[in-house]
XYZ file of C-alpha atoms in Angstrom:
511
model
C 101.948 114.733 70.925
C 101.064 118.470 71.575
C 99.815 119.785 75.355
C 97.711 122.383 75.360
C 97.050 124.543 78.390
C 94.202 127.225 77.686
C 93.642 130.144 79.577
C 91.101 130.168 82.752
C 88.059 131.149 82.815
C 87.691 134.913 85.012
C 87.559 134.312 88.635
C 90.504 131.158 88.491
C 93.541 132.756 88.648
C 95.283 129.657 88.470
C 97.246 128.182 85.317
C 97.636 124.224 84.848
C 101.349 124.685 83.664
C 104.210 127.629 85.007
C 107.439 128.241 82.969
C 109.188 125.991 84.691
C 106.975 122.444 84.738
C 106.749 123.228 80.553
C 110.489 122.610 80.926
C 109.584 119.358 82.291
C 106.873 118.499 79.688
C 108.656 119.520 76.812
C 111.817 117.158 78.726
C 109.084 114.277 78.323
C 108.666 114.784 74.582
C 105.684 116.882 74.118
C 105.283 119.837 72.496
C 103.696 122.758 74.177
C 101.230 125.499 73.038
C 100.263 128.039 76.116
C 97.015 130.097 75.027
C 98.580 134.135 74.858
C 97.571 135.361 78.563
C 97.296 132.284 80.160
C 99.708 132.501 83.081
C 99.012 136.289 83.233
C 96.564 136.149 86.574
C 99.255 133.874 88.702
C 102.069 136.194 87.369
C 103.689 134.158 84.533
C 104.674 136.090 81.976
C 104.001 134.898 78.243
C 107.256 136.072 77.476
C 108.719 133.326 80.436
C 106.684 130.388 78.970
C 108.975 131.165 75.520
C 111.992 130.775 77.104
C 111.011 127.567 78.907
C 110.218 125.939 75.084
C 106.481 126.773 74.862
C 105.038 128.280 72.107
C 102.016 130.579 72.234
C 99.271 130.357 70.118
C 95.413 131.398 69.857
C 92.677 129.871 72.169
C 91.708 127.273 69.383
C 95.274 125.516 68.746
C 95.329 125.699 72.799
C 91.885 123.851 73.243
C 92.601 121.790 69.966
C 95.836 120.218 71.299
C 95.967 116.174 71.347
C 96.399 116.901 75.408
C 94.970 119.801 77.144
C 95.538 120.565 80.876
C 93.507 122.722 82.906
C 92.720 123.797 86.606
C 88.929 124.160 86.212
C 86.644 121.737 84.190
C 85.541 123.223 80.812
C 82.170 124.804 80.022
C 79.547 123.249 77.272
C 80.914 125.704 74.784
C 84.333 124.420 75.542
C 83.829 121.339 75.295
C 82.838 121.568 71.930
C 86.699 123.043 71.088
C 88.116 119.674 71.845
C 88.263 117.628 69.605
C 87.333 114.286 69.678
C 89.943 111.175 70.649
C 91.692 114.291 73.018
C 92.745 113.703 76.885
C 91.453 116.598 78.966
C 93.352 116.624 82.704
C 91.438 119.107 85.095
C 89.924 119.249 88.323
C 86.577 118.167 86.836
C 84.182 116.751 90.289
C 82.389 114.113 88.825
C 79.822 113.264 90.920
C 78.478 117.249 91.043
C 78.518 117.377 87.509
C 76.872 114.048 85.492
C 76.240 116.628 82.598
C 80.247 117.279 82.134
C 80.763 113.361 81.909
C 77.711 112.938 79.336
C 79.046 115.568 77.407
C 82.712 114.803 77.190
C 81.633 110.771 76.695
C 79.592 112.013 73.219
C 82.781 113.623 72.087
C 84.789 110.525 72.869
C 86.740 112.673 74.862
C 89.018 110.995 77.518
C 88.559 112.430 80.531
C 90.953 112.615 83.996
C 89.968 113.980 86.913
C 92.508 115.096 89.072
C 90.362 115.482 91.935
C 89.853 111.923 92.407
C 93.353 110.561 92.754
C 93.225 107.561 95.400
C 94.821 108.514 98.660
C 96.972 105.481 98.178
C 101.018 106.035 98.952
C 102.508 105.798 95.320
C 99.949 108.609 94.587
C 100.551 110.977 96.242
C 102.542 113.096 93.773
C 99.942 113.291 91.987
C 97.127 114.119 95.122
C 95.660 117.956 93.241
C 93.080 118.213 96.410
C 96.031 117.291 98.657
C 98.334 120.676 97.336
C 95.578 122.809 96.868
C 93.989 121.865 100.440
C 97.438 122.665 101.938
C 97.722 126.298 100.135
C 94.134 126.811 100.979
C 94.549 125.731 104.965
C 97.356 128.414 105.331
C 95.294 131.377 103.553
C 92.394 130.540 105.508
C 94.152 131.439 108.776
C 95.917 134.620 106.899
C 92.431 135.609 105.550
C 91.423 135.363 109.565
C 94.183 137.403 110.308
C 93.744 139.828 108.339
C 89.798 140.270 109.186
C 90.839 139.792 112.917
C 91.290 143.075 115.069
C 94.146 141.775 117.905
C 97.432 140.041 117.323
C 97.413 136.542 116.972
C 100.297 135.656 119.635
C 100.126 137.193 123.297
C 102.130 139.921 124.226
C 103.102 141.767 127.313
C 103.829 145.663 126.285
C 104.178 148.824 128.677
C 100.535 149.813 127.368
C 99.005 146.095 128.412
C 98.903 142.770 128.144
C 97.499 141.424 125.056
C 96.089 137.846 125.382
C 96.592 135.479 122.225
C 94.004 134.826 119.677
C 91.971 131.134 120.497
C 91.672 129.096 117.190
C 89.390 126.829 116.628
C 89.777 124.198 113.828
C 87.074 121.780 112.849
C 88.639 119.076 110.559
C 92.079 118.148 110.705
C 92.725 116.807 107.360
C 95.262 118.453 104.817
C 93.737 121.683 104.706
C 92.872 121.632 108.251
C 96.354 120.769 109.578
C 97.657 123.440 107.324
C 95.630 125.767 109.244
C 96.669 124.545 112.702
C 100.691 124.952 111.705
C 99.960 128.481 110.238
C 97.722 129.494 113.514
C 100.337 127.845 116.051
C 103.078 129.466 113.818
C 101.773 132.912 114.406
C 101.122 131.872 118.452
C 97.787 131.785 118.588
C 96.184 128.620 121.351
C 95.015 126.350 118.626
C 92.347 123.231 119.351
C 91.310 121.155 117.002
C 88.185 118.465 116.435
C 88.341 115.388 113.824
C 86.046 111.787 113.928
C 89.143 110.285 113.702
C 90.726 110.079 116.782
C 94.386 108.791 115.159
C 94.703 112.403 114.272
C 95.284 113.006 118.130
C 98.791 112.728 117.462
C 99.423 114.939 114.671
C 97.140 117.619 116.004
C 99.717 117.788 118.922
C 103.289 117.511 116.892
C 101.734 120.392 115.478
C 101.327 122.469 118.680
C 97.619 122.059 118.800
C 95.261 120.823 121.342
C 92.929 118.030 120.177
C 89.461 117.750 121.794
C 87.690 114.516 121.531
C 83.822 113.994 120.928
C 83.353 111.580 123.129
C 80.713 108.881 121.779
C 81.075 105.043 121.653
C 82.159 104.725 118.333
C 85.384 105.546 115.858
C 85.389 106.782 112.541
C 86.992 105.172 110.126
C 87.649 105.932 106.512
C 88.369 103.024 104.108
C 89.478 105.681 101.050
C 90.864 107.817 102.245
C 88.403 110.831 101.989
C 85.785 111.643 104.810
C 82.706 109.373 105.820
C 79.164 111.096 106.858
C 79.005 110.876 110.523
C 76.118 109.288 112.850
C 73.518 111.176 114.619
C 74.850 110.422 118.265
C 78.343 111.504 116.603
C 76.544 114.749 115.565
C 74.935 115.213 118.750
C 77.953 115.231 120.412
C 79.923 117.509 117.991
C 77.205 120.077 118.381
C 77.652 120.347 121.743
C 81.385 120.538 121.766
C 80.823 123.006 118.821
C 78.702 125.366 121.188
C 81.292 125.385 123.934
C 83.678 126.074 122.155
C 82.030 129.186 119.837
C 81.862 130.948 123.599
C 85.356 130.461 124.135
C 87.484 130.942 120.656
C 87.840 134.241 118.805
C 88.789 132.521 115.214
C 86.866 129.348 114.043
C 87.848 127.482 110.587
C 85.746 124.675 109.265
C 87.168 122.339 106.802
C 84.798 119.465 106.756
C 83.968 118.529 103.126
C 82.789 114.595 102.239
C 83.161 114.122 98.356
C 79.878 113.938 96.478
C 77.992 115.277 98.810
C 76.909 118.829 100.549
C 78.904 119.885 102.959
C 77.948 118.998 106.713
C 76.427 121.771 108.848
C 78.835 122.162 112.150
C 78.177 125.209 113.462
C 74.780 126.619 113.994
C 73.286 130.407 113.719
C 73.183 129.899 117.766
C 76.532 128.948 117.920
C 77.480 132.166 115.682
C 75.327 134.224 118.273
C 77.215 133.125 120.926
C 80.954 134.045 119.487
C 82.324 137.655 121.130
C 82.052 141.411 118.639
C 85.055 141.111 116.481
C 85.444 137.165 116.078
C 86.208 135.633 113.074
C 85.109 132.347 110.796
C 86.251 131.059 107.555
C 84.104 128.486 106.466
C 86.258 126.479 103.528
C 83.662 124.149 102.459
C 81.123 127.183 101.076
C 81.819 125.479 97.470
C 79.796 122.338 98.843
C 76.591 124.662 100.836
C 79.296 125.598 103.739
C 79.553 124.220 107.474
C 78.450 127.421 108.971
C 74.757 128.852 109.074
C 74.824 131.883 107.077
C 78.238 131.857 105.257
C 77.977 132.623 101.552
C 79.946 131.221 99.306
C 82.462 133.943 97.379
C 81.426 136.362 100.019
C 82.429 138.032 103.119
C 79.535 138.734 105.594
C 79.252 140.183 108.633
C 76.901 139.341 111.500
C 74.895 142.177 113.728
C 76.736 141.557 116.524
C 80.320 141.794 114.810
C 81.255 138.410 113.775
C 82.692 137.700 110.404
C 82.230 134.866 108.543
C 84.070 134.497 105.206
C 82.997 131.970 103.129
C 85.842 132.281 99.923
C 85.443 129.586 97.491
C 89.004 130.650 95.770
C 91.484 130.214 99.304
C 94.307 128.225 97.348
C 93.600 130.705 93.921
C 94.719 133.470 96.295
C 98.255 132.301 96.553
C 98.371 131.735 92.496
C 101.783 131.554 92.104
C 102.771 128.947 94.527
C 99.433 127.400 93.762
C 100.188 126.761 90.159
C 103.353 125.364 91.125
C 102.304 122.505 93.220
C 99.213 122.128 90.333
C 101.255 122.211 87.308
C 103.758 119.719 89.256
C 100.821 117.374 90.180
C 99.988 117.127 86.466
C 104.163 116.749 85.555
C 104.279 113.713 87.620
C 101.015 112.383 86.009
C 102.692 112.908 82.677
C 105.358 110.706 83.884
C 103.146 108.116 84.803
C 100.969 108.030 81.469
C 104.690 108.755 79.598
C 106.493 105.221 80.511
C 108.651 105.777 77.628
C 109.732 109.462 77.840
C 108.914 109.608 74.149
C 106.212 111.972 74.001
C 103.436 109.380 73.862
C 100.294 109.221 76.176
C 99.995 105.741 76.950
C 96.705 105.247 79.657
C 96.727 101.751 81.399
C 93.559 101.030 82.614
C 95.333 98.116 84.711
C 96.643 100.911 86.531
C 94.393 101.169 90.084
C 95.709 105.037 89.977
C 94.650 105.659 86.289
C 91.569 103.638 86.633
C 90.542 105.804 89.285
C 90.991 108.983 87.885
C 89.456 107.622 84.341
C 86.393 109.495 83.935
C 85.048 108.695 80.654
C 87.293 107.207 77.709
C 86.874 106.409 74.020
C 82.852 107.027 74.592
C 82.246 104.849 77.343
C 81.823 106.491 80.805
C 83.660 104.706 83.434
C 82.472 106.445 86.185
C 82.268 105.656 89.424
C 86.140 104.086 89.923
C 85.950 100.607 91.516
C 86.463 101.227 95.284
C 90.474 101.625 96.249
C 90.727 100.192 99.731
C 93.127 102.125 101.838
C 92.118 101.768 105.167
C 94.189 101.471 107.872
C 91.840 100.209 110.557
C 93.491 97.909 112.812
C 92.688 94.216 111.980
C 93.718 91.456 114.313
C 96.859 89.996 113.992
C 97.609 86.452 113.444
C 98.483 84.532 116.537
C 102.334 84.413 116.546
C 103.780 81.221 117.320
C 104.982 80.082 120.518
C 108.623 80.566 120.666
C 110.756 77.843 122.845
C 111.450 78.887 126.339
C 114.232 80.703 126.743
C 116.324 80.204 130.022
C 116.330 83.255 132.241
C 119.610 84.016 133.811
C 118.873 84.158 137.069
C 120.712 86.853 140.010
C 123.041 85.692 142.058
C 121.505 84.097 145.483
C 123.046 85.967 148.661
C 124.738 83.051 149.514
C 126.827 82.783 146.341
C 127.419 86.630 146.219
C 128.662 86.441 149.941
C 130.907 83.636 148.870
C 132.614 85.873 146.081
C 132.971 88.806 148.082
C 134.725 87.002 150.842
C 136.926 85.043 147.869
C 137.712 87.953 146.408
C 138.497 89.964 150.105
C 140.825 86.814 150.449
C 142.309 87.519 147.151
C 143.125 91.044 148.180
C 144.533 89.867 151.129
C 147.135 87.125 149.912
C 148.106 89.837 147.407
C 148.598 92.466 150.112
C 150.782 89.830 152.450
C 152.481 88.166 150.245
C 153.512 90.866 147.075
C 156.312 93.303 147.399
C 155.953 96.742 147.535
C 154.421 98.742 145.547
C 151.893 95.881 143.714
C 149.715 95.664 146.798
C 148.747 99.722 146.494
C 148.575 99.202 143.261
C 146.003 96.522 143.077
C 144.078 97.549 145.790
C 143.560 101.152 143.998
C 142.633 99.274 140.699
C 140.146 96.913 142.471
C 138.592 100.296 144.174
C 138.264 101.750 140.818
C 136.751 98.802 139.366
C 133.952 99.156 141.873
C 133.464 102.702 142.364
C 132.769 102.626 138.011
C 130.498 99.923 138.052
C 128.516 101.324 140.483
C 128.526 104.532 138.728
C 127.663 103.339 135.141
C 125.245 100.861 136.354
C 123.254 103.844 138.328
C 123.191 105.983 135.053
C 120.561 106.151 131.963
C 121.833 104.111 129.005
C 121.193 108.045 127.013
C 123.620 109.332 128.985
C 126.686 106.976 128.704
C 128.033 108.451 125.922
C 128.980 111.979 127.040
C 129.583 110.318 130.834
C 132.321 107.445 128.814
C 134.460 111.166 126.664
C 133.841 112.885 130.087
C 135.680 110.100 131.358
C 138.011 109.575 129.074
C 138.952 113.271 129.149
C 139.634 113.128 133.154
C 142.124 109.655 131.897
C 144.546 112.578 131.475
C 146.189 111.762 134.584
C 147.730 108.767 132.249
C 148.946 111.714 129.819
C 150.393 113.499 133.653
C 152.077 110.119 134.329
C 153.806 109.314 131.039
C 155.569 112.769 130.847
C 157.379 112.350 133.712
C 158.786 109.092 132.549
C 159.790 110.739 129.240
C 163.148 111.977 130.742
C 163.979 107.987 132.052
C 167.576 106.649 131.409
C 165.786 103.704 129.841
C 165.188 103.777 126.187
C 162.330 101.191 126.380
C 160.920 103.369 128.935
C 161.045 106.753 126.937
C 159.292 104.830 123.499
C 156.526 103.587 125.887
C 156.498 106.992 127.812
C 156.484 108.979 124.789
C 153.550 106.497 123.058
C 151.254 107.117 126.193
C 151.368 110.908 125.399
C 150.512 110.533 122.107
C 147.155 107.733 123.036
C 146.418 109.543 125.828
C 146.364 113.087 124.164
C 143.959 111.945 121.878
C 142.248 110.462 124.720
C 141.520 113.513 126.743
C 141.192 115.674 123.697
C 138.302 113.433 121.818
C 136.636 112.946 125.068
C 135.874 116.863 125.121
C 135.560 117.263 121.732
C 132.710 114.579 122.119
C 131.065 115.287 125.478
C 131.067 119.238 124.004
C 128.990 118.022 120.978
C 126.782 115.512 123.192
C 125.856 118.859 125.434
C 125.256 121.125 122.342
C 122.136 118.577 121.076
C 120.271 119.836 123.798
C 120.885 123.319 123.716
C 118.091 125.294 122.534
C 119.326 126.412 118.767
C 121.507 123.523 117.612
């Protein structure tokens, strides 16, 4: 079968295949045919799609190929290039465009939308909005940066102390996470609001601060994609929303639920409120945007100094690296439609993955997707069953550990009266040490016996000490024994270093 991938239309400067996931196509069986131009806007070369096994070939063959892959969904005009029985793969949303699936089910078109991949483990590798949210988090805070007139991190100089830059990031899902690494990365403070308060947890490995809204309820999402919130939720969010506008100098919004306009978070008040020279990027301006005068594609600027950018095109500005993640999104999709490596499309509507992302096939519209469920709310567990009492060991009672002290003082005694010289200094040094090292092992953490067991082991060099002065002995038993000790107790003392050295570098800084 032949892929096509036509160009973009002008304002995408993504492609939906690079040089090197053709190699990976073509390694599938499929021919390739890359419209002339096509990777030209993310920086592909025609010239490199050649050498990876693509031909190049006119906008019809491109559009007329039995698979075509694209970034963007296709206009009415280019809908009518495809021709009918072909797969189209593109990010084509759906539910904000019923015309797109009417039109593509009269053609008999079938139709994948990569933007509604379950958030379900096995598909993640193919998760578009996932890879694109991520590249789009991390330009959001460099757009910021870039519009924003301090440094980011604080800094003490001989000409002042600069304070760092307060972020504030509504959302925390891929985009918005991406956002709080690439904020805490270039040491700004960074807090951070979700209605899900399991994100608590990853807002912090992250470096960020997460701020509750504190209301009697807790979101929970059952597809993985964001759920409309209550009023009192709302309520409550507004008010940490105004707080915090006073306080930050950078807010990003990221809140987005699919299929409908975006939610409004942060009021023209709330804008009003934010200091001369603060900045917002408002991510969701593709969806009506989740900050009271944004505009989507556009940059504006407030009378009082704040900026509020409202680009629709965040991951399209990183078009290389963008691509890459895309065109590997639709590689492992291949895979998954290829079982056989043969070069044959083979869709399995069995599949719950291909299912889902089965818009319209064979002239029968299948959408809406059955519902994936992929929540993981807490349900209660089954009562475990009652294990058989297990015996406790109990301690010792004072009585009984009297008793062996005073056997074992007895002991020490009959040995010391009655044993020749030298076993009774002997023992009683070995019964000393026995003591003294259970006391000190029992008093330590269980983390800390390893390096405190090779520190040990290394001081056991008095052994080494002791065996080289019986080397010399008359005694040829002696000397084998003598010279054997050396040899154990060498590597002894020299492993317990080596060890405890290794034990300290884990937590030095660097290592």
């Amino acid at each position: 079968m032949l892929i096509g991938v036509p160009r973009e239309p002008d304002g995408e400067a993504r492609v939906a295949a690079t040089p090197a996931t053709v190699t990976q196509l073509i390694a599938l069986g499929y021919d390739v045919v890359v419209e002339a131009g096509a990777g030209t806007p993310a920086g592909f070369a025609d010239t490199a799609y050649m050498k990876a096994g693509a031909r190049l070939g006119p906008v019809e063959q491109a559009w007329g190929a039995d698979v075509v892959l694209r970034v963007t969904g296709p206009g009415p005009h280019e809908v009518d290039r495809l021709r009918p029985s072909a797969v189209l793969v593109g990010i084509l949303a759906p539910a904000q465009h019923p015309e797109l699936v009417e039109a593509l089910t009269a053609r008999k078109i079938t139709a994948l939308a990569m933007d509604a991949v379950p958030r379900i483990s096995r598909a993640q590798s193919l998760d578009v909005l996932s890879s694109m949210a991520n590249i789009a988090g991390y330009r959001a805070v460099i757009e910021a940066a870039h519009r924003f007139g301090r440094f980011f991190t604080g800094q003490i100089t001989a000409a002042g102390k600069v304070p760092p830059a307060k972020v504030l990031v509504a959302g925390t899902g891929v985009a918005g996470l991406a956002a709080i690494g690439a904020a805490v990365s270039l040491g700004a403070i960074v807090r951070a609001t979700d209605p899900r308060p399991e994100v608590a947890d990853q807002v912090k490995s992250l470096g960020g601060t997460y701020l509750p809204v504190q209301v009697g309820e807790t979101m929970v999402s059952t597809d993985g994609y964001a759920k409309a919130t209550s009023e009192s939720y709302d309520a409550a969010a507004a008010r940490l929303y105004a707080e915090q506008a006073a306080d930050v100098d950078i807010v990003i919004t990221t809140a987005l639920i699919p299929g409908r306009p975006a939610p409004r978070l942060i009021t023209a008040a709330d804008v009003a409120a934010m200091r001369p020279g603060s900045v917002i990027v408002d991510m969701a301006t593709a969806q009506g945007g989740n900050v009271e005068g944004s505009v989507a594609g556009e940059v504006v600027t407030t009378g009082h100094g704040v900026t509020i950018i409202g680009y629709t095109d965040l991951a399209g500005r990183l078009a290389a690296q963008a691509s890459q993640l895309y065109g590997t999104n639709l590689v492992n999709l291949m895979k998954l439609l290829t079982p056989g490596r043969d070069g044959k499309l083979v869709l399995d509507l069995d599949d719950v993955v291909q299912r889902a992302i089965t818009v319209a096939t064979d002239g029968e519209t299948l959408w809406p997707p059955p519902p994936v469920q992929v929540s993981a709310a807490t349900t209660p567990a089954p009562a475990a069953p009652v294990a058989a009492p297990v015996a406790m060991k109990r301690p010792l009672q004072p009585a009984a550990r009297l008793a062996l002290t005073g056997l074992g003082a007895a002991g020490l005694l009959a040995v010391t009266a009655l044993a020749p010289d030298p076993i009774p200094r002997h023992v009683t040094v070995l019964l000393l040490a026995v003591v003294i090292g259970y006391y000190v092992i029992g008093k330590v953490h269980h983390a800390l016996h390893t390096p405190l067991m090779s520190v040990t082991n290394a001081i056991s060099g008095v052994i080494l000490v002791g065996a080289m002065f019986q080397i010399g002995a008359p005694d040829a038993t002696v000397r084998t024994l003598a010279t054997a000790a050396v040899v154990l107790a060498s590597i002894n003392v020299f492993g317990g270093f080596a060890v405890t050295r290794r034990m300290l570098a884990m937590f030095q800084k660097g290592h």
